[in-house]
XYZ file of C-alpha atoms in Angstrom:
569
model
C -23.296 159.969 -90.223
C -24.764 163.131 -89.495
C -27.358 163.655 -91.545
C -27.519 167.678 -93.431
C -29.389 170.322 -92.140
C -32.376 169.942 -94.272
C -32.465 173.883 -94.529
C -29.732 173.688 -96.813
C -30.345 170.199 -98.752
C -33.881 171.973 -99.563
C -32.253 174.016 -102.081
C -29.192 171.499 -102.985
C -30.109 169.348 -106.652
C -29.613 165.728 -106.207
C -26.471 164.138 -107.511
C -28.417 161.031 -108.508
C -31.847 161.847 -109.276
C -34.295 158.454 -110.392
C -37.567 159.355 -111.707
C -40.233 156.745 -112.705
C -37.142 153.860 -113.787
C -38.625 150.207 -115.571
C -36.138 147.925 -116.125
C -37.042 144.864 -118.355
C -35.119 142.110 -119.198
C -35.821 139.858 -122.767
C -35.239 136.295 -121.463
C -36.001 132.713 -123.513
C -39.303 132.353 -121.739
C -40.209 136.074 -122.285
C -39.984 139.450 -120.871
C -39.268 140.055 -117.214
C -40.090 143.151 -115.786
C -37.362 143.624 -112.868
C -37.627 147.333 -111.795
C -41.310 148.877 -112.040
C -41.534 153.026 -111.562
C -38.813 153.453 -109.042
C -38.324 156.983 -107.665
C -35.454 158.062 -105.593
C -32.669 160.644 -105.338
C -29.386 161.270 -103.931
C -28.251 164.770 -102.668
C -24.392 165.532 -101.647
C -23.332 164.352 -98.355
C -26.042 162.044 -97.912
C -26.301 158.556 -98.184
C -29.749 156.678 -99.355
C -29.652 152.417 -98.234
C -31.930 150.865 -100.838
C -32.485 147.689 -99.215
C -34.929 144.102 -100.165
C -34.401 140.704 -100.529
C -32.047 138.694 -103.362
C -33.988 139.403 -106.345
C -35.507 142.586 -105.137
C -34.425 144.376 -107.872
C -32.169 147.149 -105.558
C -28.645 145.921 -107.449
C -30.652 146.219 -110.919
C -31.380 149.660 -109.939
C -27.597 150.800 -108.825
C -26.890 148.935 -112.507
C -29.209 150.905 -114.245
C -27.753 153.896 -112.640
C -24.671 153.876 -113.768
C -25.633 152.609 -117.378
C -24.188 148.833 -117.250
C -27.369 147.136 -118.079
C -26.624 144.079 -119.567
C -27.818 143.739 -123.204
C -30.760 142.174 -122.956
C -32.240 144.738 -120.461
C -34.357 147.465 -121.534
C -34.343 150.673 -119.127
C -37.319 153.343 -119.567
C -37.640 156.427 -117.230
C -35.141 158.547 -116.066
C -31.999 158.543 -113.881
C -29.457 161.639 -113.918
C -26.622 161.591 -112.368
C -25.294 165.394 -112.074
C -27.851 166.257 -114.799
C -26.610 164.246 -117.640
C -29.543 161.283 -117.630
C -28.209 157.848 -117.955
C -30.680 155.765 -119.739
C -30.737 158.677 -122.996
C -27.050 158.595 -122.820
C -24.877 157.020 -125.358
C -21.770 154.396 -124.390
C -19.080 157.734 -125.311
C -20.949 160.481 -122.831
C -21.159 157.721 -119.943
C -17.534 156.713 -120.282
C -16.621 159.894 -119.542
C -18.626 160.209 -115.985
C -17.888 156.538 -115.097
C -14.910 156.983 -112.437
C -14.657 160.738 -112.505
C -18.115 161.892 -111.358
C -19.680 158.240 -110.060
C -18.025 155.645 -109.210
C -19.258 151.832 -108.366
C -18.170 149.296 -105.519
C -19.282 145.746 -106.701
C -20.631 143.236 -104.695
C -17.992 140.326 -105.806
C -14.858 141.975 -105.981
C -13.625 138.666 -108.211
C -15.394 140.095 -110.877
C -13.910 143.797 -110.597
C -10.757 142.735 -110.690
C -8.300 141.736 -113.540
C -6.402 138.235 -111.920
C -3.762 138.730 -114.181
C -2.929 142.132 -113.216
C -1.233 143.386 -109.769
C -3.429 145.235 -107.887
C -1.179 148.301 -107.775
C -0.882 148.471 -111.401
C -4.847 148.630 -111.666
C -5.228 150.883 -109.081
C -2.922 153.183 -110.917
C -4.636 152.868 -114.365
C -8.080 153.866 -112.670
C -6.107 156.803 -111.556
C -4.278 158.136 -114.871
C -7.751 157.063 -116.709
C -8.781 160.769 -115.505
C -6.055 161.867 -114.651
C -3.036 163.362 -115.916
C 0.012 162.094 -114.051
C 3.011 159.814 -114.709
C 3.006 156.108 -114.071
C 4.947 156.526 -110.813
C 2.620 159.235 -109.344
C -0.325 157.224 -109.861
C 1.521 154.249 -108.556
C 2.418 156.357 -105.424
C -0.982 157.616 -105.166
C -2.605 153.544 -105.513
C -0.313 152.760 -102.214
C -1.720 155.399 -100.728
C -4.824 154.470 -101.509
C -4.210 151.070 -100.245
C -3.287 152.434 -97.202
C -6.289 154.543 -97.035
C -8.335 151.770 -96.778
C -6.634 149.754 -94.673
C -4.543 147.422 -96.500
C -1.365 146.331 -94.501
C 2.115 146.796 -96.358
C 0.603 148.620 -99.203
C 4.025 149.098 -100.234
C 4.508 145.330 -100.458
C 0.556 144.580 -101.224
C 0.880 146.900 -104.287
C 3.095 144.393 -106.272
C 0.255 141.327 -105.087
C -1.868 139.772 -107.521
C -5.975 139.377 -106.451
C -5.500 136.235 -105.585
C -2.969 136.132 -102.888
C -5.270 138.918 -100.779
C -8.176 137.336 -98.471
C -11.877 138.178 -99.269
C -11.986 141.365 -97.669
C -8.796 142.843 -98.574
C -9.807 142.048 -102.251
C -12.902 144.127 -101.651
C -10.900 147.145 -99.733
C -9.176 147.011 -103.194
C -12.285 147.388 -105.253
C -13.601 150.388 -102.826
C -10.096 151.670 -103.312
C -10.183 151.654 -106.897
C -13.779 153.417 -106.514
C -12.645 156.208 -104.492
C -9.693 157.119 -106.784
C -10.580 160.339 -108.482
C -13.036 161.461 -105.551
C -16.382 161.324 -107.251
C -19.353 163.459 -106.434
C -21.595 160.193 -106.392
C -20.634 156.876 -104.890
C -22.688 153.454 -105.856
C -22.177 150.584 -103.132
C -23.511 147.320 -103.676
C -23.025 145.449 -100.365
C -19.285 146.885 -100.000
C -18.916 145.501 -96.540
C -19.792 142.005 -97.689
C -16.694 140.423 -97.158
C -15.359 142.222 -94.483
C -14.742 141.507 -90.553
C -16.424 143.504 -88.238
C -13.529 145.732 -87.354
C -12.524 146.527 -91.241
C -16.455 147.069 -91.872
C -16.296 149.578 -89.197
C -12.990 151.125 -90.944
C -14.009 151.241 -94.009
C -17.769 152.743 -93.000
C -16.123 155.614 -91.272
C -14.211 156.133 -94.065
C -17.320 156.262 -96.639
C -18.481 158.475 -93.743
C -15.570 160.976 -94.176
C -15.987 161.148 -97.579
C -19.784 161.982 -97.774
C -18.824 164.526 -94.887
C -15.455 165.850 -96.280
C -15.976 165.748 -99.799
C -19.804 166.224 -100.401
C -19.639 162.520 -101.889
C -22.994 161.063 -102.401
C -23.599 157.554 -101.614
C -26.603 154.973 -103.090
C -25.919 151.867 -100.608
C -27.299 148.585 -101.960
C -27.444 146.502 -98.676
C -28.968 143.638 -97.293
C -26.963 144.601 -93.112
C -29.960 146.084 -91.105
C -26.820 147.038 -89.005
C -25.033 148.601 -91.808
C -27.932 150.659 -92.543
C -28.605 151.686 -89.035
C -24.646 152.788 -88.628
C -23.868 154.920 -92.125
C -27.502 155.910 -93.807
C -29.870 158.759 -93.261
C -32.601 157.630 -95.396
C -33.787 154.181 -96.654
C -36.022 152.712 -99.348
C -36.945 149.295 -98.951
C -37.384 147.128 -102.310
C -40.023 144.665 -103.142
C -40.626 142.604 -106.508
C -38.880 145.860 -108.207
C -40.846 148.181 -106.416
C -40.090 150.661 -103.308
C -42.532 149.900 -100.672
C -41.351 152.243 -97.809
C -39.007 154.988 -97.509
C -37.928 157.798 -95.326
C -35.516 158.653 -92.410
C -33.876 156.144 -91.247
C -34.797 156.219 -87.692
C -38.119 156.253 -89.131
C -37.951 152.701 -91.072
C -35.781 151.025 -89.317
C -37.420 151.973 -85.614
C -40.941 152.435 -86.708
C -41.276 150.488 -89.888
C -45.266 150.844 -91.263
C -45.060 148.049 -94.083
C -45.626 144.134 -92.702
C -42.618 143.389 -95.608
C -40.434 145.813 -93.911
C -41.639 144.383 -90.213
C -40.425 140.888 -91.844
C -37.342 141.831 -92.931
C -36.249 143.465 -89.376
C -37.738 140.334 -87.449
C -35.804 138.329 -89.730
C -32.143 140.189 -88.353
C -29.580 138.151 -86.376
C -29.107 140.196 -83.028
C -25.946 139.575 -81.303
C -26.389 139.465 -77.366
C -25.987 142.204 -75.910
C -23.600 142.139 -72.727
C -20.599 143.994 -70.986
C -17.798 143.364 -73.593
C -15.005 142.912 -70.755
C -12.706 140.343 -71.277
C -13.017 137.363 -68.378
C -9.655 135.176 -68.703
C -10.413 131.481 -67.565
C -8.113 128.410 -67.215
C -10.762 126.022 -67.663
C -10.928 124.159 -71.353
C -14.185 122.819 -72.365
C -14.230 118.762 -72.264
C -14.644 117.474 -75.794
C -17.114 115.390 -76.848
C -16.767 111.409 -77.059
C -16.753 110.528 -80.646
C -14.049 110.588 -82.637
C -13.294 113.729 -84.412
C -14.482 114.800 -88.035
C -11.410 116.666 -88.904
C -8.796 117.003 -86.227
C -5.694 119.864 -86.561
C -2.479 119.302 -84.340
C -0.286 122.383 -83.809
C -0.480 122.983 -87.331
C 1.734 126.310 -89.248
C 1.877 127.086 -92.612
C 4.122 128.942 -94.341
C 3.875 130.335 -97.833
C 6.343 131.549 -100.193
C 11.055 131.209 -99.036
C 13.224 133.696 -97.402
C 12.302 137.361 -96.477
C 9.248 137.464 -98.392
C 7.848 134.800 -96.255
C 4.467 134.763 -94.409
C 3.603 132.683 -92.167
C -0.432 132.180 -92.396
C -1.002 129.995 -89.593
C 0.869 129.202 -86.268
C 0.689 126.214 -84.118
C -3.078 125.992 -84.175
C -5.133 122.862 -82.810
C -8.828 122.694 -82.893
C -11.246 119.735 -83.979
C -14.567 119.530 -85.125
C -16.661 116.352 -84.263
C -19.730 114.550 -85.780
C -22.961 116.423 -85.747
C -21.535 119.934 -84.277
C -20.877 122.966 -85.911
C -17.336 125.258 -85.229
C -17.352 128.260 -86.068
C -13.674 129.916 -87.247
C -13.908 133.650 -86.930
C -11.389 136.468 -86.984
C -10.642 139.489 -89.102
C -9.709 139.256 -92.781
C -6.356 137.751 -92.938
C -6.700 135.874 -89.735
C -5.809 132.616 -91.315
C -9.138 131.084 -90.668
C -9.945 130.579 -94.660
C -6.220 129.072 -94.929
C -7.410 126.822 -91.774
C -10.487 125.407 -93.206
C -8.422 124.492 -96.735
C -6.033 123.039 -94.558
C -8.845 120.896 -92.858
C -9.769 119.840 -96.627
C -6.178 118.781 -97.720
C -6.271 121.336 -100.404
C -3.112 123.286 -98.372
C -0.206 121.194 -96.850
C 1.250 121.881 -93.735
C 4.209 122.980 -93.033
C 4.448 121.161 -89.673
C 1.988 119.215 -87.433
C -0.679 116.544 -88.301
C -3.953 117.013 -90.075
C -6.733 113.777 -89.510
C -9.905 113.469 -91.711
C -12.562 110.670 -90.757
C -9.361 108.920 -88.800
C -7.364 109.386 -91.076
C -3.861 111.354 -91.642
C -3.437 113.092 -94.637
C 0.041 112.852 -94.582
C 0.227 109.643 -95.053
C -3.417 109.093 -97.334
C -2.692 107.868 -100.937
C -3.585 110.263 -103.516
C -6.791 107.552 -104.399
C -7.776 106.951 -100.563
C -7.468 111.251 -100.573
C -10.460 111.552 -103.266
C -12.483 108.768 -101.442
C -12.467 110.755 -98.402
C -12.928 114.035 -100.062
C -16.239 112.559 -101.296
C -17.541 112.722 -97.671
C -16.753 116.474 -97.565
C -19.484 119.666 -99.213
C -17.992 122.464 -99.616
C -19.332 126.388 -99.823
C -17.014 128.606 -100.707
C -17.186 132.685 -100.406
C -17.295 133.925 -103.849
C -20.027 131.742 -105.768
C -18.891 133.274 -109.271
C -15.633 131.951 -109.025
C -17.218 128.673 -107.294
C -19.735 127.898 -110.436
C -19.030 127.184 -114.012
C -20.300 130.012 -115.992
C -20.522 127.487 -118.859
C -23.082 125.156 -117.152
C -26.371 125.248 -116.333
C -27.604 125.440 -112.879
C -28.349 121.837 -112.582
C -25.173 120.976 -114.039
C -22.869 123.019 -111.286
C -25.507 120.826 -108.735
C -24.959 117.622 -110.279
C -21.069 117.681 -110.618
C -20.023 116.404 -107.691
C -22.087 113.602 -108.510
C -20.379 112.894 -111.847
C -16.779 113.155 -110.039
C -17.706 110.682 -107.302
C -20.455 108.413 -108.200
C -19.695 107.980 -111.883
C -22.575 104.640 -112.002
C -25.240 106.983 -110.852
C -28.366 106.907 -113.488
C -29.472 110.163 -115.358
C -33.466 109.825 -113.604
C -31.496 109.386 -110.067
C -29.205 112.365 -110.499
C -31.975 114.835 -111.715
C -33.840 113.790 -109.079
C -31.036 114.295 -106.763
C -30.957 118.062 -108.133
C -34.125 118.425 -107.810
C -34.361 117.513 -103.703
C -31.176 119.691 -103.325
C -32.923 122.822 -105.251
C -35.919 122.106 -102.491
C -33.537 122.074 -99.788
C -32.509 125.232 -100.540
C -35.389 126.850 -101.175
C -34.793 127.818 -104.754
C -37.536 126.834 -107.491
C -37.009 123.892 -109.444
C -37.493 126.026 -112.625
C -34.408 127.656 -112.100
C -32.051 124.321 -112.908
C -31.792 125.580 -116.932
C -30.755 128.439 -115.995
C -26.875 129.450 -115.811
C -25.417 131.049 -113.071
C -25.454 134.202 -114.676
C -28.661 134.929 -114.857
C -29.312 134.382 -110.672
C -28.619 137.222 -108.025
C -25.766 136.929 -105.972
C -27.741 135.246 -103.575
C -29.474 132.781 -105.538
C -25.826 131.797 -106.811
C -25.177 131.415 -103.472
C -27.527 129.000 -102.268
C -26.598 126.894 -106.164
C -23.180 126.699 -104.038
C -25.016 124.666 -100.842
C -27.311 122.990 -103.013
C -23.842 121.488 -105.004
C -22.515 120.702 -101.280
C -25.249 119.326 -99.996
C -25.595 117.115 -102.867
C -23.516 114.354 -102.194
C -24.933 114.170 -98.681
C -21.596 114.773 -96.918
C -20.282 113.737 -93.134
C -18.619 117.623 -93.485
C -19.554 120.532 -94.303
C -17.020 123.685 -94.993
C -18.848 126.846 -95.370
C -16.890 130.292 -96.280
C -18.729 133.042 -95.512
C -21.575 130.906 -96.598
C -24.333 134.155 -95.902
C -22.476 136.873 -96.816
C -24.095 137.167 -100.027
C -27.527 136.896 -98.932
C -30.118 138.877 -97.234
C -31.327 138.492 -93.955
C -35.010 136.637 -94.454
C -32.900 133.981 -97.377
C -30.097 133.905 -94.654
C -32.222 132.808 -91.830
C -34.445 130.016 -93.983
C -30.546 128.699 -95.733
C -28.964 128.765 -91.729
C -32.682 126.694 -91.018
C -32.120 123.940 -93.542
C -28.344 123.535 -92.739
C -29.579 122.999 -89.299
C -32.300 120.379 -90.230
C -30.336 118.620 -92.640
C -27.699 118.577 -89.849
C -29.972 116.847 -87.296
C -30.794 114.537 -89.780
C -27.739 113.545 -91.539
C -25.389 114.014 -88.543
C -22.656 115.577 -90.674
C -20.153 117.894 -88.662
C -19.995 121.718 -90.032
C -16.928 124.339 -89.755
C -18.419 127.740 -90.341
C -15.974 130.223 -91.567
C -17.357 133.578 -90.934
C -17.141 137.017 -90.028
C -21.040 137.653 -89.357
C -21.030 136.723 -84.935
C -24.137 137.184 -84.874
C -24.815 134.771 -87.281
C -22.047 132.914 -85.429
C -23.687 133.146 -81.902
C -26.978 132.041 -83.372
C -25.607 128.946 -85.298
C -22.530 127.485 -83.975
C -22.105 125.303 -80.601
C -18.328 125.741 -80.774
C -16.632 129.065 -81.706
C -12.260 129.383 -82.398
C -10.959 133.077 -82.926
C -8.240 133.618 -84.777
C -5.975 136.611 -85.059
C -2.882 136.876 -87.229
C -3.111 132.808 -88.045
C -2.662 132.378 -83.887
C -5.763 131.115 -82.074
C -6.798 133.655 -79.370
C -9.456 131.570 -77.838
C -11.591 128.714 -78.734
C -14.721 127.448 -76.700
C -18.296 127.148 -76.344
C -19.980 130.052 -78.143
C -22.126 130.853 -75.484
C -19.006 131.630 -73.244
C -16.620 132.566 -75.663
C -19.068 135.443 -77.403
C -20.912 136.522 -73.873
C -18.162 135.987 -71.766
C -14.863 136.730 -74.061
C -11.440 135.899 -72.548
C -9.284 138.211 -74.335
C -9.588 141.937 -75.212
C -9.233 141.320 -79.267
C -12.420 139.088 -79.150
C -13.731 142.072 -77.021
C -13.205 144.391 -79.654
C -14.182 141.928 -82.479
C -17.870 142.052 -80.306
C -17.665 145.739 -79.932
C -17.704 146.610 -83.020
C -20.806 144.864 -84.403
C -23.493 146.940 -86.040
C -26.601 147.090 -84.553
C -29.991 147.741 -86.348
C -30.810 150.650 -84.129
C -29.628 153.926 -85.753
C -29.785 155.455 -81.915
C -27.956 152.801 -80.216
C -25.461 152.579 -83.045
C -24.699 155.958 -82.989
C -23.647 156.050 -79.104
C -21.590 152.757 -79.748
C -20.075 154.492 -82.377
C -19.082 157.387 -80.501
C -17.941 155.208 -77.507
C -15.487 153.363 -80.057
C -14.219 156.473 -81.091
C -13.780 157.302 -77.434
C -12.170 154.057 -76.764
C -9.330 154.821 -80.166
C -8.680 157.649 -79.098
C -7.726 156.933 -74.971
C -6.577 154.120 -75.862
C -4.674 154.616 -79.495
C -5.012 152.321 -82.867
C -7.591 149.462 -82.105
C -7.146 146.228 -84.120
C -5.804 146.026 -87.315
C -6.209 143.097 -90.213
């Protein structure tokens, strides 16, 4: 984005203006102070990146912001959006500026959206909220809006319910619903989260157009250094609930002066930077020796009869072997979620063979199934949807535990919690708490500790760092690693993150449209790509350099517009 002239925004008033905001929550042990005297402010057209560490405080901020505190929170201060302040506001005034004049993207769009309700129809009910149309204009206008944001056969998509969209185009949903009525102030915690590379880069320019276009200004709760470096012009960076550093964003992100800031950048997964041009070879990489963890033959799988049909995966072979980690990457919808269930027997194939520890699934007894699903952890994307609101912390660690080693003393299986809260670098203290009460990354790493407590010979991660920032990223990526070396067990790493990809993985597959473009070693396959779509995957990677992310940017704009549409989900 180009940030405004600062001759005019001298004399513009902030859309979102934050003066001197506490934010204290009443908990059973006492009072936590979460947010101490944050100032910040918003003008039209520009975008602030508030950015820190799970538990920071930045998302209890945007919260506070928009007046959705939770009830044991206590806000003091000030924070105006548009001149009417938010914290002296009662539930009626804010009802009316929630959606019309601010609007809030959600870092787990499971919890924004309704599962029993089609997406179209709650697109459409955000719309005539405000609004004074008929049903079918704002059902018109929500498949345009799913279009707008990149949703394939909006048309058809409309009529979907949340759960039979991937990850990301669940979230392009929730930013669709956002953007409805065009509000003068847009909230975005981490609203690339669960999006591919390509899609992130859609859906940036697009928050981009509407800062530019319509004035729109945008507070981005972020924990993607690249993000930040490709769509802010200013940043604050968050620490314990306070803002340590702030200014331009060249400034903070180029020439950081704070050692937490310094930490934070040193902590970012850089993808290698080479010629993306794509360098076809006939030569397969030998496997390895040992017997394969998980083995898929030429598998498809088709959902749903007829003309409504879609066919999620096609023909695909790949297999992951003990003590190596293969990574599945493609863009949202690629069928590489709908490949890892496959690889845990929780979807059946349509056609070809499926082999876990040896063993065909086809032809596994529902009893010898469970015995060699106990040698499997799994992580999945969305840890609200993964972890029983109605148990404790300790009790989503230790259930595994109670499924599949039922003679398994009380002392052994706290004790068992207890190593796997260590492992993940979480505090033992938190293991009374419910999931509720943790960040989105804290939740997250509950979701390894669970996996990892059962000691498994496979691991299945989905987008198992999406939801965490880059310094909790790197240590959770370190202990998968050690416990890997040390356990032996075989990993397949479903992500979109290739830098996180190139870093961790010795084997990478990309998929595309449930078809396997190219699989190989990841030092090949992601510096040396044999296909153009894996070239443009690469391409369009953020960068944590606002310079050198501006001239890719403007060389992929280059590159659309010689050579027409680029990829699409």
């Amino acid at each position: 984005m180009t940030a405004a002239d600062p001759s005019a925004t001298a004399v513009v008033e902030p859309i979102l203006e934050v003066e001197d905001l506490g934010v204290t929550f009443s908990t059973e042990t006492g009072e936590v102070s979460a947010v101490r005297g944050v100032s910040l402010h918003v003008r039209p057209g520009e975008t602030l990146a508030l950015v820190g560490e799970s538990g920071s405080g930045k998302s209890t901020v945007a919260l506070a912001a928009m007046g959705l505190l939770p009830g044991n929170a206590r806000a003091t201060g000030r924070a105006a959006i548009g001149g009417t302040d938010v914290v002296a506001s009662c539930e009626s005034e804010l009802a009316g500026l929630r959606g019309r004049t601010v609007s809030m993207v959600f870092q787990e769009p499971a919890t924004a959206l309704d599962p029993l309700a089609r997406i179209g129809a709650q697109i459409a009910e955000v719309v005539r909220n405000h609004r004074s149309v008929s049903a079918g204009e704002a059902r018109q206008e929500a498949v345009a809006l799913l279009r707008r944001v990149g949703i394939p056969d909006p048309e058809q998509r409309a009529s979907a319910f949340p759960f039979q969209l991937s990850g990301g185009q669940r979230q392009r949903v929730v930013i669709a619903m956002a953007i409805a009525n065009n509000p003068s102030l847009l909230i975005a915690d981490e609203p690339t989260t669960a999006l591919d590379v390509t899609v992130q880069a859609e859906i940036l320019d697009l928050l981009r157009r509407l800062a530019v276009d319509a004035g729109t200004g945008v507070l981005l709760v972020t924990h993607n250094m690249g993000v930040v470096a490709d769509f802010a012009d200013r940043v604050a960076v968050m620490l314990q609930g306070r803002i340590v550093e702030s200014g331009p964003v060249e400034q903070v992100l180029l020439r950081p002066t704070h050692d937490y800031t310094k930490r934070l950048l040193a902590a970012v997964p850089r993808l290698a930077v080479t010629e993306y041009t794509a360098v076809p070879t006939d030569t397969a990489d030998p496997p390895p020796p040992e017997e394969p963890v998980v083995d898929l033959r030429d598998v498809s799988v088709l959902f749903g009869r007829g003309r409504r049909a879609v066919r999620a995966l096609d023909g695909i072979s790949f297999a992951v072997h003990p003590g190596e980690t293969v990574a599945l990457v493609g863009e949202s919808g690629s069928g590489k979620s709908t490949a890892a269930r496959v690889a845990l027997g929780l979807v059946q194939p349509t056609s070809g063979t499926v082999s876990l520890f040896g063993s065909d699934l086809r032809r596994t007894r529902s009893r010898a199934r469970r015995a060699l699903r106990s040698g499997i952890g799994v992580v999945l994307q969305d840890p609200v949807a993964s972890l029983d609101a109605r148990m404790s912390v300790a009790e989503c660690i230790a259930e595994p535990l109670h499924v599949h080693r039922r003679g398994l003393p009380p002392r052994e299986r706290r004790a068992r919690v207890a190593d796997a809260l260590d492992h993940v670098r979480l505090p033992r203290h938190l293991a009374d708490r419910a999931p509720r009460e943790l960040s989105g990354g804290q939740r997250q790493r509950v979701s390894l500790a669970r996996a990892l407590v059962l000691e498994p010979r496979l691991l299945v991660t989905d987008e198992p760092t999406s939801a965490l920032d880059v310094s909790v990223q790197e240590a959770v990526l370190e202990v998968i690693s050690e416990l890997q070396d040390e356990l032996g067990f075989a990993c397949l790493f479903v992500s979109h993150d290739l830098a996180v990809v190139q870093q961790f993985a010795e084997r990478v597959v990309v998929m595309r449209a449930g078809r396997i473009e190219e699989q190989g070693l990841t030092t090949q396959t992601l510096l040396r790509p044999g296909t153009d779509y894996t070239c443009r995957l690469l391409a369009a990677v953020p960068v944590p350099d606002p310079v050198l992310q501006r001239q890719r940017r403007a060389e992929q704009q280059t590159a659309r517009t010689t050579d027409g549409p680029g990829v699409t989900a």
